[in-house]
PDB file of C-alpha atoms in Angstrom:
ATOM      1  CA  MET A   1       0.026   0.038   0.058  1.00 44.00           C
ATOM      2  CA  ALA A   2       1.336   3.428  -0.949  1.00 42.00           C
ATOM      3  CA  SER A   3       1.959   5.971   1.769  1.00 77.00           C
ATOM      4  CA  ASP A   4      -0.420   8.375   0.101  1.00 92.00           C
ATOM      5  CA  PRO A   5      -2.916   6.501  -1.973  1.00 89.00           C
ATOM      6  CA  ALA A   6      -4.762   9.673  -3.221  1.00 93.00           C
ATOM      7  CA  ALA A   7      -1.510  11.141  -4.603  1.00 96.00           C
ATOM      8  CA  GLU A   8      -0.418   7.716  -6.095  1.00 96.00           C
ATOM      9  CA  LEU A   9      -3.811   7.283  -7.799  1.00 97.00           C
ATOM     10  CA  GLU A  10      -3.556  10.775  -9.222  1.00 97.00           C
ATOM     11  CA  HIS A  11       0.016  10.111 -10.428  1.00 97.00           C
ATOM     12  CA  LEU A  12      -1.268   6.904 -11.964  1.00 97.00           C
ATOM     13  CA  ALA A  13      -4.219   8.782 -13.710  1.00 98.00           C
ATOM     14  CA  ALA A  14      -1.729  11.213 -15.237  1.00 98.00           C
ATOM     15  CA  ALA A  15       0.354   8.421 -16.583  1.00 98.00           C
ATOM     16  CA  ILE A  16      -2.776   6.731 -18.070  1.00 98.00           C
ATOM     17  CA  ARG A  17      -3.724   9.921 -19.797  1.00 98.00           C
ATOM     18  CA  ARG A  18      -0.160   9.960 -21.460  1.00 98.00           C
ATOM     19  CA  CYS A  19      -0.102   6.173 -22.178  1.00 98.00           C
ATOM     20  CA  GLN A  20       0.827   5.080 -25.697  1.00 98.00           C
ATOM     21  CA  ARG A  21       1.510   1.379 -24.878  1.00 97.00           C
ATOM     22  CA  CYS A  22      -1.157  -0.207 -27.267  1.00 96.00           C
ATOM     23  CA  ARG A  23      -3.059   0.823 -30.411  1.00 97.00           C
ATOM     24  CA  LEU A  24      -6.081   2.169 -28.548  1.00 98.00           C
ATOM     25  CA  HIS A  25      -4.297   5.588 -27.857  1.00 97.00           C
ATOM     26  CA  GLU A  26      -4.232   6.259 -31.617  1.00 97.00           C
ATOM     27  CA  GLY A  27      -7.967   6.948 -31.786  1.00 95.00           C
ATOM     28  CA  ARG A  28      -8.713   8.299 -28.334  1.00 97.00           C
ATOM     29  CA  THR A  29      -9.759  11.819 -27.643  1.00 97.00           C
ATOM     30  CA  ARG A  30      -9.140  11.272 -23.883  1.00 98.00           C
ATOM     31  CA  ALA A  31      -8.026   8.352 -21.841  1.00 98.00           C
ATOM     32  CA  VAL A  32     -10.470   7.513 -18.962  1.00 98.00           C
ATOM     33  CA  PRO A  33      -8.417   6.528 -15.896  1.00 98.00           C
ATOM     34  CA  GLY A  34     -11.466   6.271 -13.616  1.00 98.00           C
ATOM     35  CA  GLU A  35     -12.778   8.265 -10.672  1.00 98.00           C
ATOM     36  CA  GLY A  36     -13.835   7.954  -7.175  1.00 97.00           C
ATOM     37  CA  PRO A  37     -12.529   8.121  -3.539  1.00 97.00           C
ATOM     38  CA  PRO A  38      -9.046   6.665  -3.109  1.00 95.00           C
ATOM     39  CA  GLY A  39     -10.098   4.556  -0.245  1.00 93.00           C
ATOM     40  CA  ALA A  40     -13.411   3.283  -1.752  1.00 97.00           C
ATOM     41  CA  GLU A  41     -14.748   0.091  -0.228  1.00 96.00           C
ATOM     42  CA  TRP A  42     -15.764  -1.092  -3.569  1.00 97.00           C
ATOM     43  CA  VAL A  43     -14.992  -0.636  -7.308  1.00 98.00           C
ATOM     44  CA  LEU A  44     -17.212  -0.897 -10.336  1.00 98.00           C
ATOM     45  CA  LEU A  45     -15.305  -2.328 -13.253  1.00 98.00           C
ATOM     46  CA  GLY A  46     -16.621  -2.088 -16.835  1.00 98.00           C
ATOM     47  CA  GLU A  47     -15.155  -3.047 -20.214  1.00 98.00           C
ATOM     48  CA  GLY A  48     -13.880   0.240 -21.701  1.00 98.00           C
ATOM     49  CA  PRO A  49     -14.894   3.765 -22.515  1.00 98.00           C
ATOM     50  CA  GLY A  50     -17.626   4.771 -24.975  1.00 97.00           C
ATOM     51  CA  ALA A  51     -18.118   7.914 -27.029  1.00 97.00           C
ATOM     52  CA  ALA A  52     -19.303  10.073 -24.162  1.00 97.00           C
ATOM     53  CA  GLU A  53     -16.528   8.872 -21.940  1.00 98.00           C
ATOM     54  CA  ASP A  54     -13.917   9.488 -24.643  1.00 98.00           C
ATOM     55  CA  ARG A  55     -15.194  13.059 -25.006  1.00 98.00           C
ATOM     56  CA  THR A  56     -15.310  13.829 -21.278  1.00 98.00           C
ATOM     57  CA  GLY A  57     -12.458  11.595 -19.780  1.00 98.00           C
ATOM     58  CA  ARG A  58     -14.910  10.310 -17.126  1.00 98.00           C
ATOM     59  CA  PRO A  59     -16.204   6.799 -16.843  1.00 98.00           C
ATOM     60  CA  PHE A  60     -19.889   5.700 -17.245  1.00 98.00           C
ATOM     61  CA  VAL A  61     -21.354   9.145 -18.312  1.00 97.00           C
ATOM     62  CA  GLY A  62     -23.247   8.020 -21.498  1.00 96.00           C
ATOM     63  CA  PRO A  63     -26.530   6.096 -21.703  1.00 97.00           C
ATOM     64  CA  ALA A  64     -25.091   3.096 -19.788  1.00 97.00           C
ATOM     65  CA  GLY A  65     -23.711   5.443 -17.154  1.00 97.00           C
ATOM     66  CA  ARG A  66     -27.124   6.978 -16.681  1.00 97.00           C
ATOM     67  CA  LEU A  67     -28.609   3.507 -16.096  1.00 98.00           C
ATOM     68  CA  LEU A  68     -25.776   2.652 -13.748  1.00 98.00           C
ATOM     69  CA  THR A  69     -26.425   5.752 -11.703  1.00 97.00           C
ATOM     70  CA  GLU A  70     -30.125   4.937 -11.567  1.00 97.00           C
ATOM     71  CA  LEU A  71     -29.409   1.350 -10.480  1.00 97.00           C
ATOM     72  CA  LEU A  72     -27.095   2.548  -7.675  1.00 96.00           C
ATOM     73  CA  THR A  73     -29.803   4.950  -6.390  1.00 96.00           C
ATOM     74  CA  GLU A  74     -32.490   2.196  -6.547  1.00 94.00           C
ATOM     75  CA  ALA A  75     -30.112  -0.056  -4.439  1.00 93.00           C
ATOM     76  CA  GLY A  76     -29.475   2.754  -1.907  1.00 92.00           C
ATOM     77  CA  LEU A  77     -25.935   3.140  -3.108  1.00 94.00           C
ATOM     78  CA  ALA A  78     -24.124   6.474  -3.682  1.00 94.00           C
ATOM     79  CA  ARG A  79     -22.080   6.840  -6.964  1.00 96.00           C
ATOM     80  CA  GLU A  80     -19.784   9.124  -5.070  1.00 96.00           C
ATOM     81  CA  ALA A  81     -18.729   6.378  -2.718  1.00 96.00           C
ATOM     82  CA  VAL A  82     -17.490   4.010  -5.348  1.00 97.00           C
ATOM     83  CA  PHE A  83     -14.381   4.014  -7.537  1.00 98.00           C
ATOM     84  CA  ILE A  84     -15.499   3.496 -11.167  1.00 98.00           C
ATOM     85  CA  THR A  85     -13.121   2.406 -13.936  1.00 98.00           C
ATOM     86  CA  ASN A  86     -12.699   0.072 -16.909  1.00 98.00           C
ATOM     87  CA  CYS A  87     -10.479  -2.759 -18.000  1.00 98.00           C
ATOM     88  CA  VAL A  88      -9.072  -0.725 -20.926  1.00 98.00           C
ATOM     89  CA  LYS A  89      -8.758   3.053 -20.314  1.00 98.00           C
ATOM     90  CA  CYS A  90      -9.166   4.268 -24.020  1.00 98.00           C
ATOM     91  CA  ARG A  91     -12.205   3.734 -26.246  1.00 98.00           C
ATOM     92  CA  PRO A  92     -11.768   0.870 -28.768  1.00 97.00           C
ATOM     93  CA  PRO A  93     -12.591   1.912 -32.359  1.00 96.00           C
ATOM     94  CA  ALA A  94     -16.319   1.872 -33.187  1.00 93.00           C
ATOM     95  CA  ASN A  95     -16.921   0.513 -29.542  1.00 91.00           C
ATOM     96  CA  ARG A  96     -15.572  -2.931 -30.647  1.00 96.00           C
ATOM     97  CA  PRO A  97     -14.604  -5.226 -27.765  1.00 96.00           C
ATOM     98  CA  PRO A  98     -11.139  -4.762 -26.496  1.00 98.00           C
ATOM     99  CA  ARG A  99      -8.632  -7.225 -27.959  1.00 98.00           C
ATOM    100  CA  ARG A 100      -6.642  -9.578 -25.703  1.00 97.00           C
ATOM    101  CA  ASP A 101      -3.372  -7.705 -26.045  1.00 97.00           C
ATOM    102  CA  GLU A 102      -5.085  -4.392 -25.254  1.00 98.00           C
ATOM    103  CA  LEU A 103      -6.730  -5.920 -22.155  1.00 98.00           C
ATOM    104  CA  GLU A 104      -3.435  -7.441 -20.985  1.00 97.00           C
ATOM    105  CA  THR A 105      -1.564  -4.180 -21.495  1.00 97.00           C
ATOM    106  CA  CYS A 106      -4.131  -2.020 -19.627  1.00 97.00           C
ATOM    107  CA  THR A 107      -4.826  -4.555 -16.884  1.00 97.00           C
ATOM    108  CA  GLY A 108      -1.064  -5.263 -16.254  1.00 96.00           C
ATOM    109  CA  LEU A 109       0.023  -1.612 -16.342  1.00 97.00           C
ATOM    110  CA  TRP A 110      -2.901   0.218 -14.745  1.00 98.00           C
ATOM    111  CA  LEU A 111      -5.888  -1.859 -13.433  1.00 98.00           C
ATOM    112  CA  HIS A 112      -4.075  -4.046 -10.977  1.00 97.00           C
ATOM    113  CA  ARG A 113      -2.113  -1.056  -9.625  1.00 97.00           C
ATOM    114  CA  GLN A 114      -5.295   0.905  -9.196  1.00 98.00           C
ATOM    115  CA  LEU A 115      -6.959  -1.922  -7.251  1.00 98.00           C
ATOM    116  CA  ASP A 116      -3.827  -2.388  -5.137  1.00 96.00           C
ATOM    117  CA  LEU A 117      -3.822   1.281  -4.177  1.00 96.00           C
ATOM    118  CA  ILE A 118      -7.556   1.525  -3.560  1.00 97.00           C
ATOM    119  CA  GLY A 119      -7.820  -1.739  -1.654  1.00 97.00           C
ATOM    120  CA  PRO A 120     -11.427  -2.366  -2.127  1.00 97.00           C
ATOM    121  CA  ARG A 121     -13.397  -4.902  -0.142  1.00 97.00           C
ATOM    122  CA  LEU A 122     -15.372  -5.752  -3.318  1.00 98.00           C
ATOM    123  CA  VAL A 123     -14.875  -5.389  -7.127  1.00 98.00           C
ATOM    124  CA  VAL A 124     -18.082  -5.433  -8.997  1.00 98.00           C
ATOM    125  CA  LEU A 125     -17.471  -6.969 -12.460  1.00 98.00           C
ATOM    126  CA  LEU A 126     -19.759  -5.351 -15.123  1.00 98.00           C
ATOM    127  CA  GLY A 127     -20.159  -7.632 -18.094  1.00 98.00           C
ATOM    128  CA  GLN A 128     -18.329 -10.513 -19.907  1.00 98.00           C
ATOM    129  CA  VAL A 129     -15.139  -8.616 -20.582  1.00 98.00           C
ATOM    130  CA  ALA A 130     -14.523  -7.563 -16.938  1.00 98.00           C
ATOM    131  CA  THR A 131     -15.557 -10.965 -15.650  1.00 98.00           C
ATOM    132  CA  ARG A 132     -13.262 -13.007 -18.003  1.00 97.00           C
ATOM    133  CA  GLN A 133     -10.400 -10.568 -17.462  1.00 97.00           C
ATOM    134  CA  LEU A 134     -10.315 -11.026 -13.696  1.00 97.00           C
ATOM    135  CA  LEU A 135     -11.954 -14.408 -13.171  1.00 97.00           C
ATOM    136  CA  GLY A 136     -10.623 -16.253 -16.183  1.00 96.00           C
ATOM    137  CA  ASP A 137     -11.762 -17.274 -19.744  1.00 94.00           C
ATOM    138  CA  THR A 138     -14.163 -19.895 -18.556  1.00 95.00           C
ATOM    139  CA  ALA A 139     -16.251 -17.534 -16.314  1.00 96.00           C
ATOM    140  CA  THR A 140     -19.499 -16.258 -17.890  1.00 96.00           C
ATOM    141  CA  VAL A 141     -21.892 -13.585 -16.620  1.00 97.00           C
ATOM    142  CA  GLY A 142     -24.863 -15.865 -17.440  1.00 96.00           C
ATOM    143  CA  ARG A 143     -23.642 -18.452 -14.938  1.00 96.00           C
ATOM    144  CA  CYS A 144     -22.097 -16.150 -12.380  1.00 96.00           C
ATOM    145  CA  HIS A 145     -24.284 -12.996 -12.244  1.00 97.00           C
ATOM    146  CA  GLY A 146     -25.640 -12.148  -8.831  1.00 98.00           C
ATOM    147  CA  THR A 147     -22.945 -14.105  -6.952  1.00 97.00           C
ATOM    148  CA  LEU A 148     -19.841 -13.429  -5.054  1.00 97.00           C
ATOM    149  CA  ARG A 149     -16.584 -14.991  -6.234  1.00 97.00           C
ATOM    150  CA  GLN A 150     -13.183 -15.103  -4.598  1.00 96.00           C
ATOM    151  CA  GLN A 151      -9.886 -15.187  -6.532  1.00 94.00           C
ATOM    152  CA  ASP A 152      -6.386 -14.020  -6.060  1.00 91.00           C
ATOM    153  CA  GLY A 153      -7.182 -12.572  -2.578  1.00 94.00           C
ATOM    154  CA  ARG A 154     -10.054 -10.424  -3.950  1.00 97.00           C
ATOM    155  CA  ARG A 155     -13.772 -10.683  -3.665  1.00 97.00           C
ATOM    156  CA  TYR A 156     -15.715 -10.159  -6.787  1.00 98.00           C
ATOM    157  CA  PHE A 157     -19.560  -9.642  -7.518  1.00 98.00           C
ATOM    158  CA  VAL A 158     -20.453 -10.535 -11.035  1.00 98.00           C
ATOM    159  CA  THR A 159     -23.377  -8.794 -12.999  1.00 98.00           C
ATOM    160  CA  TYR A 160     -24.372  -7.653 -16.422  1.00 98.00           C
ATOM    161  CA  HIS A 161     -23.034  -4.604 -18.159  1.00 98.00           C
ATOM    162  CA  PRO A 162     -25.557  -1.624 -18.122  1.00 98.00           C
ATOM    163  CA  ALA A 163     -25.153  -1.388 -21.931  1.00 97.00           C
ATOM    164  CA  ALA A 164     -26.416  -4.789 -22.383  1.00 97.00           C
ATOM    165  CA  ALA A 165     -29.515  -3.973 -20.317  1.00 98.00           C
ATOM    166  CA  LEU A 166     -30.183  -1.014 -22.607  1.00 97.00           C
ATOM    167  CA  ARG A 167     -30.644  -3.678 -25.488  1.00 97.00           C
ATOM    168  CA  SER A 168     -32.482  -6.426 -23.566  1.00 98.00           C
ATOM    169  CA  PRO A 169     -35.419  -6.220 -21.222  1.00 97.00           C
ATOM    170  CA  ALA A 170     -34.498  -9.571 -19.689  1.00 97.00           C
ATOM    171  CA  VAL A 171     -30.959  -8.487 -18.985  1.00 98.00           C
ATOM    172  CA  ALA A 172     -32.343  -5.252 -17.515  1.00 97.00           C
ATOM    173  CA  ALA A 173     -34.502  -7.129 -15.048  1.00 98.00           C
ATOM    174  CA  ALA A 174     -31.559  -9.418 -14.131  1.00 98.00           C
ATOM    175  CA  LEU A 175     -29.247  -6.429 -13.648  1.00 98.00           C
ATOM    176  CA  ARG A 176     -31.796  -4.671 -11.384  1.00 97.00           C
ATOM    177  CA  ALA A 177     -32.188  -7.858  -9.246  1.00 97.00           C
ATOM    178  CA  ASP A 178     -28.402  -8.178  -9.150  1.00 98.00           C
ATOM    179  CA  PHE A 179     -28.076  -4.583  -7.924  1.00 97.00           C
ATOM    180  CA  GLN A 180     -30.545  -5.250  -5.064  1.00 96.00           C
ATOM    181  CA  ILE A 181     -28.429  -8.232  -4.086  1.00 97.00           C
ATOM    182  CA  LEU A 182     -25.319  -5.965  -4.236  1.00 97.00           C
ATOM    183  CA  GLY A 183     -26.892  -3.375  -1.868  1.00 94.00           C
ATOM    184  CA  GLY A 184     -27.403  -6.111   0.642  1.00 95.00           C
ATOM    185  CA  ILE A 185     -23.909  -7.520   0.309  1.00 95.00           C
ATOM    186  CA  LEU A 186     -22.339  -4.020   0.678  1.00 94.00           C
ATOM    187  CA  ALA A 187     -24.445  -3.366   3.747  1.00 92.00           C
ATOM    188  CA  ALA A 188     -23.282  -6.728   5.257  1.00 92.00           C
ATOM    189  CA  LEU A 189     -19.607  -5.892   4.512  1.00 88.00           C
ATOM    190  CA  ARG A 190     -19.990  -2.594   6.482  1.00 85.00           C
ATOM    191  CA  SER A 191     -21.363  -4.202   9.555  1.00 83.00           C
TER     192      SER A 191
END
């Protein structure tokens, strides 16, 4: 753990904004390091920035972000209390899924360091990309959503990505149910 996690996270964010270690930097407007309190008890982890995030440099501010904020509110959770970030910090072209080498570069250089500095009690994996990146290639959201998983000394909660819920009423219903479960888990972790 760093002596000053807030300063270390800001230093890391500045390095992410300058990063040119993979092809994703070529098309970005802004890198999106993530945001939230340095000592957050939990982290929300998505796939990668979309168009609105690329424009603003902030995570989950487009349509999926608005749904995420709504879900947090419904579950009695404050967006300001969570650190929100993505597996890759730059928008993939045309919102394609991040490629394996892009994921490995960003996760190895940035994401694991962020998680180590924050030291969350829980990481919420939003969608298939985040789930497989941190739980392995055999993990699927369909089988794991709404559940806690333990791996590599961290506790994870798996659910669908809000963008998938925007396209499917069934996924939206499952995501809402998962966020109610998440609210209970976080309340239990605090007590």
